[in-house]
Coordinates of C-alpha atoms in Angstrom, one line a residue:
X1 CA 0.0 0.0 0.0
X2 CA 1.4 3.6 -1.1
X3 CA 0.2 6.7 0.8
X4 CA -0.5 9.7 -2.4
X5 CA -1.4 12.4 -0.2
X6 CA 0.6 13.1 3.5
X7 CA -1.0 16.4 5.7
X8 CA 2.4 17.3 7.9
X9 CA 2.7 19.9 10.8
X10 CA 5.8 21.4 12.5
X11 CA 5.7 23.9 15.8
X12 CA 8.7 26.3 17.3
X13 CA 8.2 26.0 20.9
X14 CA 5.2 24.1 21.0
X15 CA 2.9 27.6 20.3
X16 CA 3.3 28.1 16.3
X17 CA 2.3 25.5 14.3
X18 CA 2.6 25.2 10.6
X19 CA 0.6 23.0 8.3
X20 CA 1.6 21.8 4.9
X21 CA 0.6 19.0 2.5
X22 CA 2.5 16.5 0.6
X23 CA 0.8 15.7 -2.5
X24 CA 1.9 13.1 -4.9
X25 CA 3.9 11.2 -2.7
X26 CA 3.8 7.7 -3.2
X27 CA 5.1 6.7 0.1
X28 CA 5.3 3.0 0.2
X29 CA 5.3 1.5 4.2
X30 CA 8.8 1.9 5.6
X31 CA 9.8 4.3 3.3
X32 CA 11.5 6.9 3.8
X33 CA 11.3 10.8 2.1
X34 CA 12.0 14.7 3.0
X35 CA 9.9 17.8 2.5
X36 CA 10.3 21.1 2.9
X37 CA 7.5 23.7 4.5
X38 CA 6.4 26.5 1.7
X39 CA 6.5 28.9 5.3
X40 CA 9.5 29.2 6.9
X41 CA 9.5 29.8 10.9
X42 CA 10.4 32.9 12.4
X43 CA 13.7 32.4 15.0
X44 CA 15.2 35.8 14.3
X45 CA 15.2 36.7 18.0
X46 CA 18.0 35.3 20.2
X47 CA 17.5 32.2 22.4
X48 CA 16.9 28.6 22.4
X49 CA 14.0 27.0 20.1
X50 CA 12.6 23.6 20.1
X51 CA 10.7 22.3 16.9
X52 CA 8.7 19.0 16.3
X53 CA 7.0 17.8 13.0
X54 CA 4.7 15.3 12.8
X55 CA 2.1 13.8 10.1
X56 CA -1.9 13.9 10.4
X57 CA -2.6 10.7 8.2
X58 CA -6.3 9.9 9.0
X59 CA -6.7 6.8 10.1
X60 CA -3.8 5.9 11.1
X61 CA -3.5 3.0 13.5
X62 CA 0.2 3.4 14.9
X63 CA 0.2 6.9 16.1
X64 CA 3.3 6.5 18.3
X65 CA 6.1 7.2 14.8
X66 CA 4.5 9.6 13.5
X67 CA 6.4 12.9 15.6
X68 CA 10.1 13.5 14.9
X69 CA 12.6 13.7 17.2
X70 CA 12.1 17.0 19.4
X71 CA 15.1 19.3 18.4
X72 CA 17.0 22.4 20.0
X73 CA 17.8 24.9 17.8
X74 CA 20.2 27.6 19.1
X75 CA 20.0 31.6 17.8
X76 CA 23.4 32.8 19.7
X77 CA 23.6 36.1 20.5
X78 CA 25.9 38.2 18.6
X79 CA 28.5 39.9 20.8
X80 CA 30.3 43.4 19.0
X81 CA 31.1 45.1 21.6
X82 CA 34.2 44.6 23.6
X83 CA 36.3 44.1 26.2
X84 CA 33.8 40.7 26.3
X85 CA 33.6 39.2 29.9
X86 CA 31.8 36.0 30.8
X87 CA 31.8 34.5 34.6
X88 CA 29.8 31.6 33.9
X89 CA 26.9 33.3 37.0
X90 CA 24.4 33.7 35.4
X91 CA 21.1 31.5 34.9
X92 CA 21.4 31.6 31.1
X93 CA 25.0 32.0 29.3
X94 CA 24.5 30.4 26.8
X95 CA 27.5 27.9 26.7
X96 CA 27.3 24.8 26.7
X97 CA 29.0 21.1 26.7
X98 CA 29.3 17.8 24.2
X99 CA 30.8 15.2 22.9
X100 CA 31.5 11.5 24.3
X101 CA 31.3 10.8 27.9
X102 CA 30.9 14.5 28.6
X103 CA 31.8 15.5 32.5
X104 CA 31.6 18.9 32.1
X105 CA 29.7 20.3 34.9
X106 CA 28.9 24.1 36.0
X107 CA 29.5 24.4 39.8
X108 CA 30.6 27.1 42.4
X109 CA 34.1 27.2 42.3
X110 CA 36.6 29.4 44.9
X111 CA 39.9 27.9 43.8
X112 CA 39.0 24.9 44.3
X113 CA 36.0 23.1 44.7
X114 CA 34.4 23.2 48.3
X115 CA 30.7 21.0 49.5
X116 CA 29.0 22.8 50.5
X117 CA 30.3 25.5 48.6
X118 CA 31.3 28.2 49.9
X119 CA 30.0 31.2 47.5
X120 CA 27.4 29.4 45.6
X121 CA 27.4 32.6 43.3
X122 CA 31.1 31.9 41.9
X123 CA 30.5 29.2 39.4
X124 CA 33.0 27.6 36.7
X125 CA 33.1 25.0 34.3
X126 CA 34.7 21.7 35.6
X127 CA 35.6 18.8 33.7
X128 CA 33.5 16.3 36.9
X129 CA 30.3 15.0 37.5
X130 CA 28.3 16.0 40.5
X131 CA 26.4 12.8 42.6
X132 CA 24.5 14.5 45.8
X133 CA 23.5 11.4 46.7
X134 CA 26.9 9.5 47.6
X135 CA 27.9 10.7 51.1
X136 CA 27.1 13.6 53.4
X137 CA 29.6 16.4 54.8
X138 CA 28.2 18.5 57.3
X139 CA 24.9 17.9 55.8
X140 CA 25.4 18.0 52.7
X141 CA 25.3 14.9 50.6
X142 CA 27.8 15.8 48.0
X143 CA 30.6 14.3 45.6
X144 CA 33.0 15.4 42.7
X145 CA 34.3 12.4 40.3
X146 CA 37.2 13.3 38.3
X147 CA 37.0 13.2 34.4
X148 CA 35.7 9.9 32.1
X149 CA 38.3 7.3 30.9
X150 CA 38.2 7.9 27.2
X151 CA 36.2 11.2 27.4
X152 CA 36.5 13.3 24.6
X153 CA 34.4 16.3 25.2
X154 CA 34.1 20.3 24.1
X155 CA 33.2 22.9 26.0
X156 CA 31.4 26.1 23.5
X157 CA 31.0 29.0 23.6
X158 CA 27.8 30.1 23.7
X159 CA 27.6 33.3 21.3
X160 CA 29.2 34.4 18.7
X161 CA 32.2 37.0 17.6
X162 CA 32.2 39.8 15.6
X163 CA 35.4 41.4 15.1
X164 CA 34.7 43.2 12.4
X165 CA 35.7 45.8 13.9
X166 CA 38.9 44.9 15.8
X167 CA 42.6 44.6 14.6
X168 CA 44.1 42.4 17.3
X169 CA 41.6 40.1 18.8
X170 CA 42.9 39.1 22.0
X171 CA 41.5 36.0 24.1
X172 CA 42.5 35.4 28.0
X173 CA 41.1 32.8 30.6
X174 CA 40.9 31.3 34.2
X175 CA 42.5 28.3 34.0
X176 CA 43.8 25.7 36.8
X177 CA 45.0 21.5 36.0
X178 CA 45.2 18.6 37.6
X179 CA 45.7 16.1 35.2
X180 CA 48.3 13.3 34.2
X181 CA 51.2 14.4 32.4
X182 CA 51.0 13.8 28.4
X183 CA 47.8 11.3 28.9
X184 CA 45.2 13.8 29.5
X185 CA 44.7 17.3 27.3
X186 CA 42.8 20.5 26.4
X187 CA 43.1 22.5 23.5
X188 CA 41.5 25.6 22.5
X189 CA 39.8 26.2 19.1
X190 CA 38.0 28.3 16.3
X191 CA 35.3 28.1 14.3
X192 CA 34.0 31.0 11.6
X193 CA 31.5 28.6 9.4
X194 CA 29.2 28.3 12.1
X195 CA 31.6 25.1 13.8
X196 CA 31.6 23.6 10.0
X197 CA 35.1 23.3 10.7
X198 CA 37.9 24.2 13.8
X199 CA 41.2 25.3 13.9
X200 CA 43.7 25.0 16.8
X201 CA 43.9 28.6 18.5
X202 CA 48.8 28.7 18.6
X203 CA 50.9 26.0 19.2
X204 CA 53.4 24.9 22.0
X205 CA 53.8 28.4 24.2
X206 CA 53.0 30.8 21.4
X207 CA 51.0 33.0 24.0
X208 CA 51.0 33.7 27.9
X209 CA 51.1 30.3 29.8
X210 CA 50.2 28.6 26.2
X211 CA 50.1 24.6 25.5
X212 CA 52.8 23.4 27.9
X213 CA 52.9 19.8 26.7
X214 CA 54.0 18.4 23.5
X215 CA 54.0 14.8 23.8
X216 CA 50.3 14.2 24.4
X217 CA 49.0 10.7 24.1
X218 CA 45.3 11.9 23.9
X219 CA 46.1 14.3 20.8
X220 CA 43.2 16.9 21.6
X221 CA 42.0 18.4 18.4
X222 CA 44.0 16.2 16.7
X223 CA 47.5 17.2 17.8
X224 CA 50.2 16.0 20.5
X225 CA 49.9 19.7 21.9
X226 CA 47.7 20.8 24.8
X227 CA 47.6 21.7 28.0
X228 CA 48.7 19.5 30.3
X229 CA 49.8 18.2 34.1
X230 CA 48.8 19.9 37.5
X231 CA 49.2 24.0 37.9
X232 CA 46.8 25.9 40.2
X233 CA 44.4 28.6 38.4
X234 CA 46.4 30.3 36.0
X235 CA 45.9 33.3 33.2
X236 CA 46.0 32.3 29.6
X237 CA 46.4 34.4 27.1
X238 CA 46.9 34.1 22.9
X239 CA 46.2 36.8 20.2
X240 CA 43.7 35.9 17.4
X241 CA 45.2 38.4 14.8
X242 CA 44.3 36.1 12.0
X243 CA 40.5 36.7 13.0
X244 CA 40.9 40.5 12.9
X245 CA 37.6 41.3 10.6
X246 CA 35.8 38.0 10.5
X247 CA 32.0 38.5 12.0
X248 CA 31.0 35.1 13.4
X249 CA 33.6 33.7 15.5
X250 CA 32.9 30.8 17.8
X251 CA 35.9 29.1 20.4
X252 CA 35.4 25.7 22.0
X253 CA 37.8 23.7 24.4
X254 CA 39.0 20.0 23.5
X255 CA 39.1 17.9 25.7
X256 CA 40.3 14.6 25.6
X257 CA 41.6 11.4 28.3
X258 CA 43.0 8.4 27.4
X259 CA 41.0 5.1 28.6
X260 CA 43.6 3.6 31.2
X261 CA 44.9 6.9 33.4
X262 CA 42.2 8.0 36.0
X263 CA 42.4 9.7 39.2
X264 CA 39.0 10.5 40.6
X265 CA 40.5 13.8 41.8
X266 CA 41.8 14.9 38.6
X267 CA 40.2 17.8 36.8
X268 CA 40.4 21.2 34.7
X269 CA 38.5 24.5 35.4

């Protein structure tokens, strides 16, 4: 049996819905084809959006395949005005983490990390998972396990960079190890098709407290050269020059851990 004529639907945000109609589409069961809406959905405005599309057959008896896959689509806000600062505070920044056996984790952070915390206002990014439900210190059931084995993970930024308007791009960061020499790494990288494609921001100390470690087994981005070992927070610092003029700019961190060196202490902020 071959279905001619297919009524489809799609929604942004579950409040706008769109209806269309596929005509002439001898759809055979278990096939499989694409079609695209004659009206296009508004997502102009920054933010996050979440779109489904489903088909209205009548009288159909298996109603549970016939909604996609809910999506998140992402507008990122645009940033052109600088010095850019971002403490990770607030309830919606934006950036966010991926990639296999992701363990990056937002938590309060004072140098190190401290259950209860101390100033649950100061948060970082942390390459750990938070369990509240392993033990209890003075009240608080709290833990912090170190990276995965095998992770390999980004961390995004969550807007992008125009810097049109900007000779020499600088970028500078927080940054504090304590990771196994030359097993574990991080890397820092750009994007300006939209994360089509990354380069590696320098290479072995081209910038202030830059990759320190050449030799590493995980090969973060690709490459033997990250950051690497145990140093408390430090600045890090490395000029984008080659960016100068470019109007979507978008940084991630690599990171990557071999599958046989884990302490469940070790980490990266």
């Amino acid at each position: 049996t071959t279905i001619q004529t297919i009524p489809v639907a799609v929604s942004i945000n579950d409040t706008l819905t769109i209806r269309d109609t596929i005509r002439n589409a001898n759809l055979a069961a278990g096939g499989v084809m694409s079609h695209n809406f004659a009206q296009l959905l508004n997502m102009q405005n920054e933010g996050y959006y979440f779109l489904k599309a489903w088909s209205e057959v009548g009288g159909e008896p298996n109603r549970f395949n016939d909604t996609s896959q809910v999506w998140e689509v992402i507008h990122y806000p645009t940033v052109s005005a600088y010095p850019y600062t971002e403490d990770f505070n607030a309830n919606d920044i934006y950036w966010w983490s991926a990639g296999f056996k992701n363990s990056w984790t937002r938590v309060p952070y004072e140098g190190e990390v401290f259950c209860p915390p101390q100033d649950p206002t100061n948060k970082a990014f942390h390459t750990f998972s938070f369990r509240p439900e392993v033990f209890n210190i003075n009240g608080v059931f709290c833990d912090f396990f170190g990276y995965s084995l095998g992770e390999k993970s980004t961390l995004n930024s969550g807007v992008c960079f125009d810097f049109g308007s900007l000779a020499f791009p600088v970028v500078e960061f927080d940054l504090a190890l304590t990771l196994p020499d030359h097993s574990v790494g991080l890397a820092l990288q750009t994007s300006v098709d939209f994360g089509q494609s990354w380069q590696r921001v320098g290479g072995y100390q081209t910038g202030i407290n830059w990759y320190n470690d050449t030799a590493n087994l995980s090969n973060p981005a690709g490459q033997r050269i990250a950051w690497s070992g145990t140093f408390p927070e430090f600045k890090a610092e490395h000029y984008l020059n080659h960016l100068a003029g470019e109007n979507s700019v978008m940084l991630r961190f690599v990171f990557e851990a071999d599958s046989f060196d884990l302490n469940t202490t070790q980490k990266l902020t």
